[in-house]
Amino acid sequence: MSNKEAATSIIKLVGGKNNISSLIHCATRLRFELNDSSLADRDALKALPAVLGVVDSQGQTMVIIGPQVNEMYAEIMRQLETGPDGQALDSGPANPGDNAPTTAKAPKKSWFDKLLSTISAIFTPYIPILATSGIIKGLIDILAQSGILPNTSNTYLILAGAGNALIYFFPILLAFTAAQKFGASPYIGAVIGAALMEPNITGITTTGNVIDFLGIHFTAMNFSSTVIPIILAIWAYSYLDKLLKRFLPKALQFIFVPLLSVLIMVPLTLMVFGPVGGFLANLVADGYEFFLNSNVIIFNAIFGALFVYVIMLGIHWVVLPLQLSYLAEHGMEYSLGSGGMGNYALLGVCLAVMVISRSKEERTIASSSAFVNFLSGVTEPGLYGVVMKNKKYFISLTLGGLAGGIICGVTKTYITNFAFTGLFGLPAFLSSPTALTYFIAVGVTLIVSFFTTVLLSKQNIRFKKPQA
């Protein structure tokens, strides 16, 4: 089945074009928000050759595609005839037989589903770039540690700038996607974020200093690498945007909406939303650090055993901002290492299935899933193509990740750059001072998950008796 045919089928099986409220994608999933989720035929979707699985979470219907998700997303969006911003969907019928209702009401979401959906939409576009940044920083750190590339050389500084850019200027990029999600202009949002990073402002906003605006004194904070303050500010800006468009004549909106938005929101962000967002961020960070410091072994064991399931359900977006904030503030992070053990446990399961399975089809799926996991840490093909087909493998997956997480906790293993697991992310993990113990944990994880899978499947292995 071609991408074109698969895209047509997916559109039809989620209830048709009129049933799609919005569509985004992450590394492996199409994330549909549907007007009426009951119209989606999940069994038929799972039966499509291009679909690895279907998950309902965060108020979204997630169709698991795998590494080819970019091409599938582009084809679906082409067929939906989207506007230039990639968000507005054509309301016409998907095909002559499409009878999806045009007035369907979206089911009411819980506040938690709304939160997860919002965080996912804001962060999803930057995940591949975050991984790329980690690889670049890992490579130059290794070269600097080996003496090949001095960290004072222009080459090092240029490459370091490329690697650090996303994290340092995160407020600008998050402002763009947050404004998209909240229904405001992403370009005005990006300008508000950029203003906070402008040299004149960064020169006076040293965290903790008391400065003033129009005689109003407030405590300043530095916005580089922050997450919560800018998202909170753009959420407030989205309401200001609607208010201005409601009261300003259309002839004046072209100039005065961006003018008033920037003039109002930049000072308000510095004076109100920055400090409030910083306070909330500190509360969350303190809770995260309390959990980490209370028992580092249990902390890493939990991440090792269970984080792969958090990813599977698509709710890792709640944890990722905490990890990135901790990494930006401390220059190191524990759970990004131990949390990746589940990916290697899955690799061990797939490798075992390649060896013990008598089914050629199962061996083929396991080998391709193992290859993708080994290269880039993508787990969905293995999770939905191998583990979901035999629930016993969940035991192997959990025990393997648990073993690796315990080793990470005992040895206090941490990483210094964000990256996906797998070969492509290797430089980020090699650059950590605790790289040796990290890879010991990876090895133990693979061994435990591999042999647990073999033992659990032992009753299914039959050896032919030699001919007399």
XYZ file of C-alpha atoms in Angstrom, residues 185-353:
169
model
C -0.379 34.842 15.867
C 2.777 32.699 16.214
C 4.858 35.492 14.691
C 3.825 38.053 17.309
C 4.363 35.356 19.932
C 7.887 34.756 18.650
C 8.627 38.494 18.781
C 7.475 38.626 22.413
C 9.797 35.710 23.179
C 12.649 37.285 21.217
C 12.272 40.584 23.068
C 13.021 38.776 26.336
C 16.323 37.577 24.859
C 17.307 40.934 23.311
C 20.710 42.174 24.643
C 19.344 45.425 26.121
C 16.857 43.434 28.200
C 19.137 40.534 29.097
C 21.709 43.086 30.213
C 19.433 44.342 33.007
C 17.495 41.182 33.901
C 20.010 39.366 36.034
C 17.934 37.007 38.161
C 17.240 38.457 41.600
C 18.005 42.078 40.710
C 15.341 44.701 41.374
C 14.661 46.884 38.325
C 11.810 49.155 37.317
C 9.505 49.919 34.410
C 7.739 53.306 34.410
C 8.697 53.596 38.072
C 7.174 50.212 38.981
C 9.778 48.079 40.740
C 9.936 44.318 40.256
C 12.368 41.434 40.645
C 14.014 40.493 37.365
C 14.744 37.027 36.035
C 16.745 35.681 33.113
C 14.556 33.897 30.566
C 17.205 31.887 28.704
C 16.475 28.143 28.775
C 13.197 28.670 30.675
C 9.924 26.972 29.757
C 6.963 27.789 32.012
C 7.210 31.632 32.054
C 6.981 32.052 28.288
C 4.158 29.519 27.906
C 2.202 31.316 30.620
C 2.875 34.673 28.955
C 1.757 33.469 25.507
C -1.396 31.975 27.024
C -2.208 35.445 28.401
C -1.259 37.056 25.075
C -3.765 34.825 23.251
C -6.567 36.428 25.278
C -5.200 39.900 24.629
C -5.108 39.088 20.904
C -8.788 38.118 20.920
C -9.704 41.187 22.966
C -7.931 43.569 20.591
C -9.535 41.973 17.543
C -12.929 42.247 19.183
C -12.754 45.985 19.883
C -10.460 47.347 17.169
C -11.928 48.101 13.719
C -10.601 45.683 11.107
C -8.911 48.524 9.250
C -6.716 49.190 12.308
C -5.980 45.604 13.317
C -3.132 45.101 10.838
C -0.936 47.635 12.664
C -2.393 48.012 16.138
C -2.824 44.348 17.104
C 0.917 43.565 16.846
C 1.886 47.013 18.156
C -0.247 46.862 21.293
C 0.461 43.161 21.820
C 4.220 43.718 21.961
C 4.029 46.965 23.961
C 1.740 45.385 26.559
C 3.037 41.816 26.742
C 6.793 42.378 26.926
C 6.647 44.520 30.104
C 3.886 42.305 31.581
C 5.960 39.195 30.961
C 8.967 40.754 32.663
C 6.942 42.085 35.589
C 4.236 39.438 36.109
C 4.354 36.275 34.064
C 8.094 35.843 34.359
C 8.166 35.901 38.161
C 4.920 33.882 38.464
C 6.099 31.341 35.904
C 9.488 31.199 37.572
C 7.827 30.562 40.944
C 5.725 27.724 39.483
C 8.759 26.294 37.692
C 10.723 26.349 40.950
C 7.901 24.559 42.785
C 7.799 21.803 40.181
C 11.588 21.588 40.051
C 11.776 21.391 43.845
C 9.303 18.503 43.822
C 11.298 16.725 41.136
C 14.553 17.234 43.029
C 12.964 16.102 46.300
C 11.902 12.844 44.639
C 15.384 12.465 43.170
C 17.264 13.264 46.382
C 15.020 11.200 48.667
C 16.340 7.959 47.160
C 18.338 8.101 43.956
C 18.251 4.304 43.542
C 14.455 4.057 43.741
C 14.150 7.153 41.544
C 16.244 5.622 38.761
C 14.718 2.162 39.208
C 11.236 3.582 38.641
C 12.339 5.469 35.546
C 14.179 2.421 34.214
C 11.244 0.057 34.700
C 8.313 2.292 33.795
C 9.337 5.233 31.625
C 8.978 3.225 28.412
C 5.283 2.833 29.285
C 4.992 6.559 29.918
C 6.333 7.089 26.390
C 4.010 4.404 25.068
C 0.999 6.287 26.468
C 2.331 9.587 25.144
C 2.355 11.305 28.554
C 6.115 11.828 28.706
C 5.442 15.447 27.731
C 4.731 16.186 31.384
C 8.160 14.894 32.419
C 10.275 16.166 29.518
C 10.113 19.884 30.461
C 11.266 18.962 33.983
C 14.183 16.973 32.608
C 15.204 19.731 30.214
C 14.942 22.422 32.900
C 17.015 20.350 35.321
C 19.582 19.682 32.585
C 19.792 23.382 31.655
C 20.185 24.473 35.284
C 22.574 21.776 36.551
C 24.378 20.749 33.367
C 23.516 17.103 34.071
C 20.430 14.917 34.509
C 19.776 11.449 35.935
C 16.436 10.249 34.566
C 17.312 10.851 30.903
C 19.836 8.062 31.348
C 17.830 5.619 33.451
C 14.611 6.361 31.562
C 16.253 5.185 28.354
C 16.880 1.721 29.796
C 13.378 0.699 28.756
C 14.361 1.336 25.129
C 17.317 -1.021 25.476
C 15.141 -3.578 27.267
C 12.873 -3.493 24.237
C 15.899 -3.991 21.999
C 16.820 -7.076 24.052
C 13.304 -8.467 23.652
C 13.396 -7.957 19.870
C 16.815 -9.591 19.587
C 15.567 -12.595 21.570
C 12.490 -12.952 19.376
